PDB file of C-alpha atoms in Angstrom:
ATOM      1  CA  MET A 590       0.000   0.000   0.000  1.00 62.00           C
ATOM      2  CA  ALA A 591       1.303   3.436  -0.920  1.00 71.00           C
ATOM      3  CA  THR A 592       1.809   6.034   1.766  1.00 78.00           C
ATOM      4  CA  VAL A 593       0.910   9.598   0.886  1.00 75.00           C
ATOM      5  CA  PRO A 594       3.087  12.207   2.564  1.00 84.00           C
ATOM      6  CA  LEU A 595       1.181  14.509   4.907  1.00 82.00           C
ATOM      7  CA  HIS A 596       2.328  17.600   3.038  1.00 89.00           C
ATOM      8  CA  ARG A 597       0.689  16.319  -0.169  1.00 88.00           C
ATOM      9  CA  LEU A 598      -2.606  15.832   1.654  1.00 86.00           C
ATOM     10  CA  GLU A 599      -2.355  19.346   3.029  1.00 92.00           C
ATOM     11  CA  GLN A 600      -1.651  20.721  -0.459  1.00 94.00           C
ATOM     12  CA  VAL A 601      -4.792  19.087  -1.859  1.00 93.00           C
ATOM     13  CA  ILE A 602      -6.929  20.358   1.012  1.00 95.00           C
ATOM     14  CA  ASP A 603      -5.444  23.858   0.736  1.00 96.00           C
ATOM     15  CA  ARG A 604      -6.092  23.998  -3.017  1.00 97.00           C
ATOM     16  CA  PHE A 605      -9.659  22.790  -2.556  1.00 97.00           C
ATOM     17  CA  GLU A 606     -10.309  25.481   0.056  1.00 96.00           C
ATOM     18  CA  GLU A 607      -8.702  28.099  -2.183  1.00 97.00           C
ATOM     19  CA  VAL A 608     -10.937  27.095  -5.102  1.00 97.00           C
ATOM     20  CA  GLU A 609     -14.021  27.240  -2.855  1.00 95.00           C
ATOM     21  CA  ALA A 610     -13.102  30.717  -1.649  1.00 96.00           C
ATOM     22  CA  ARG A 611     -12.446  32.000  -5.165  1.00 96.00           C
ATOM     23  CA  MET A 612     -15.744  30.598  -6.420  1.00 94.00           C
ATOM     24  CA  GLY A 613     -17.578  32.988  -4.132  1.00 91.00           C
ATOM     25  CA  ALA A 614     -15.439  35.966  -5.102  1.00 94.00           C
ATOM     26  CA  VAL A 615     -15.282  35.874  -8.906  1.00 94.00           C
ATOM     27  CA  SER A 616     -17.802  37.181 -11.376  1.00 93.00           C
ATOM     28  CA  ASP A 617     -16.198  36.146 -14.677  1.00 94.00           C
ATOM     29  CA  PRO A 618     -18.349  33.327 -16.100  1.00 94.00           C
ATOM     30  CA  ASP A 619     -15.380  31.541 -17.696  1.00 96.00           C
ATOM     31  CA  GLU A 620     -13.464  31.548 -14.444  1.00 96.00           C
ATOM     32  CA  ILE A 621     -16.538  30.338 -12.545  1.00 94.00           C
ATOM     33  CA  VAL A 622     -16.847  27.400 -14.959  1.00 96.00           C
ATOM     34  CA  ALA A 623     -13.147  26.536 -14.602  1.00 97.00           C
ATOM     35  CA  LEU A 624     -13.282  26.789 -10.821  1.00 97.00           C
ATOM     36  CA  SER A 625     -16.475  24.728 -10.676  1.00 97.00           C
ATOM     37  CA  LYS A 626     -14.831  21.990 -12.710  1.00 97.00           C
ATOM     38  CA  GLU A 627     -11.723  21.984 -10.513  1.00 97.00           C
ATOM     39  CA  HIS A 628     -13.905  22.034  -7.407  1.00 97.00           C
ATOM     40  CA  SER A 629     -15.826  18.958  -8.511  1.00 97.00           C
ATOM     41  CA  GLU A 630     -12.571  17.154  -9.364  1.00 96.00           C
ATOM     42  CA  LEU A 631     -11.010  17.952  -5.990  1.00 96.00           C
ATOM     43  CA  LYS A 632     -14.038  17.543  -3.709  1.00 96.00           C
ATOM     44  CA  GLU A 633     -13.916  13.780  -3.137  1.00 96.00           C
ATOM     45  CA  ILE A 634     -10.125  13.766  -2.975  1.00 94.00           C
ATOM     46  CA  ALA A 635     -10.094  16.575  -0.403  1.00 95.00           C
ATOM     47  CA  GLU A 636     -12.737  14.816   1.703  1.00 96.00           C
ATOM     48  CA  LYS A 637     -10.736  11.579   1.688  1.00 94.00           C
ATOM     49  CA  ALA A 638      -7.528  13.501   2.425  1.00 92.00           C
ATOM     50  CA  ARG A 639      -9.206  15.060   5.466  1.00 93.00           C
ATOM     51  CA  GLU A 640     -10.429  11.636   6.619  1.00 94.00           C
ATOM     52  CA  LEU A 641      -6.949  10.167   6.212  1.00 90.00           C
ATOM     53  CA  ALA A 642      -5.315  13.062   8.035  1.00 87.00           C
ATOM     54  CA  GLN A 643      -7.794  12.626  10.906  1.00 92.00           C
ATOM     55  CA  ALA A 644      -7.177   8.870  11.006  1.00 93.00           C
ATOM     56  CA  ARG A 645      -3.428   9.459  11.175  1.00 89.00           C
ATOM     57  CA  ALA A 646      -3.906  11.954  14.010  1.00 91.00           C
ATOM     58  CA  ASN A 647      -6.102   9.458  15.873  1.00 94.00           C
ATOM     59  CA  LEU A 648      -3.478   6.749  15.405  1.00 93.00           C
ATOM     60  CA  ASP A 649      -0.738   9.021  16.728  1.00 91.00           C
ATOM     61  CA  GLU A 650      -2.885   9.851  19.749  1.00 90.00           C
ATOM     62  CA  ALA A 651      -3.624   6.170  20.428  1.00 87.00           C
ATOM     63  CA  GLU A 652       0.050   5.248  20.141  1.00 88.00           C
ATOM     64  CA  ALA A 653       0.961   8.046  22.555  1.00 87.00           C
ATOM     65  CA  MET A 654      -1.582   6.706  25.059  1.00 84.00           C
ATOM     66  CA  MET A 655      -0.166   3.175  24.701  1.00 85.00           C
ATOM     67  CA  GLU A 656       3.321   4.411  25.435  1.00 85.00           C
ATOM     68  CA  GLY A 657       2.263   6.752  28.251  1.00 78.00           C
ATOM     69  CA  ASP A 658       2.647   6.396  32.000  1.00 78.00           C
ATOM     70  CA  ASP A 659      -1.016   5.615  32.669  1.00 76.00           C
ATOM     71  CA  PRO A 660      -1.485   1.796  32.520  1.00 76.00           C
ATOM     72  CA  GLU A 661      -5.280   2.072  32.241  1.00 77.00           C
ATOM     73  CA  MET A 662      -5.007   4.315  29.195  1.00 68.00           C
ATOM     74  CA  ALA A 663      -2.392   2.020  27.670  1.00 67.00           C
ATOM     75  CA  GLU A 664      -4.750  -0.919  28.080  1.00 71.00           C
ATOM     76  CA  LEU A 665      -7.485   0.882  26.158  1.00 63.00           C
TER      77      LEU A 665
END
């Protein structure tokens, strides 16, 4: 299984958020169409990137609890 570097996930999420913000600020119809297309292409990827980033954070937190000083938390 391939591992995606965290910075790549953040880049995708950042671009998606940038496109969303620009969509609300532009009035040029051609640019709106281009941004809408990019938005639809990035939406699912950005959602999955957010889910993966959250899962990684949860894993890090669980590992920290396992290695901590509190035996009850480590058992969980």
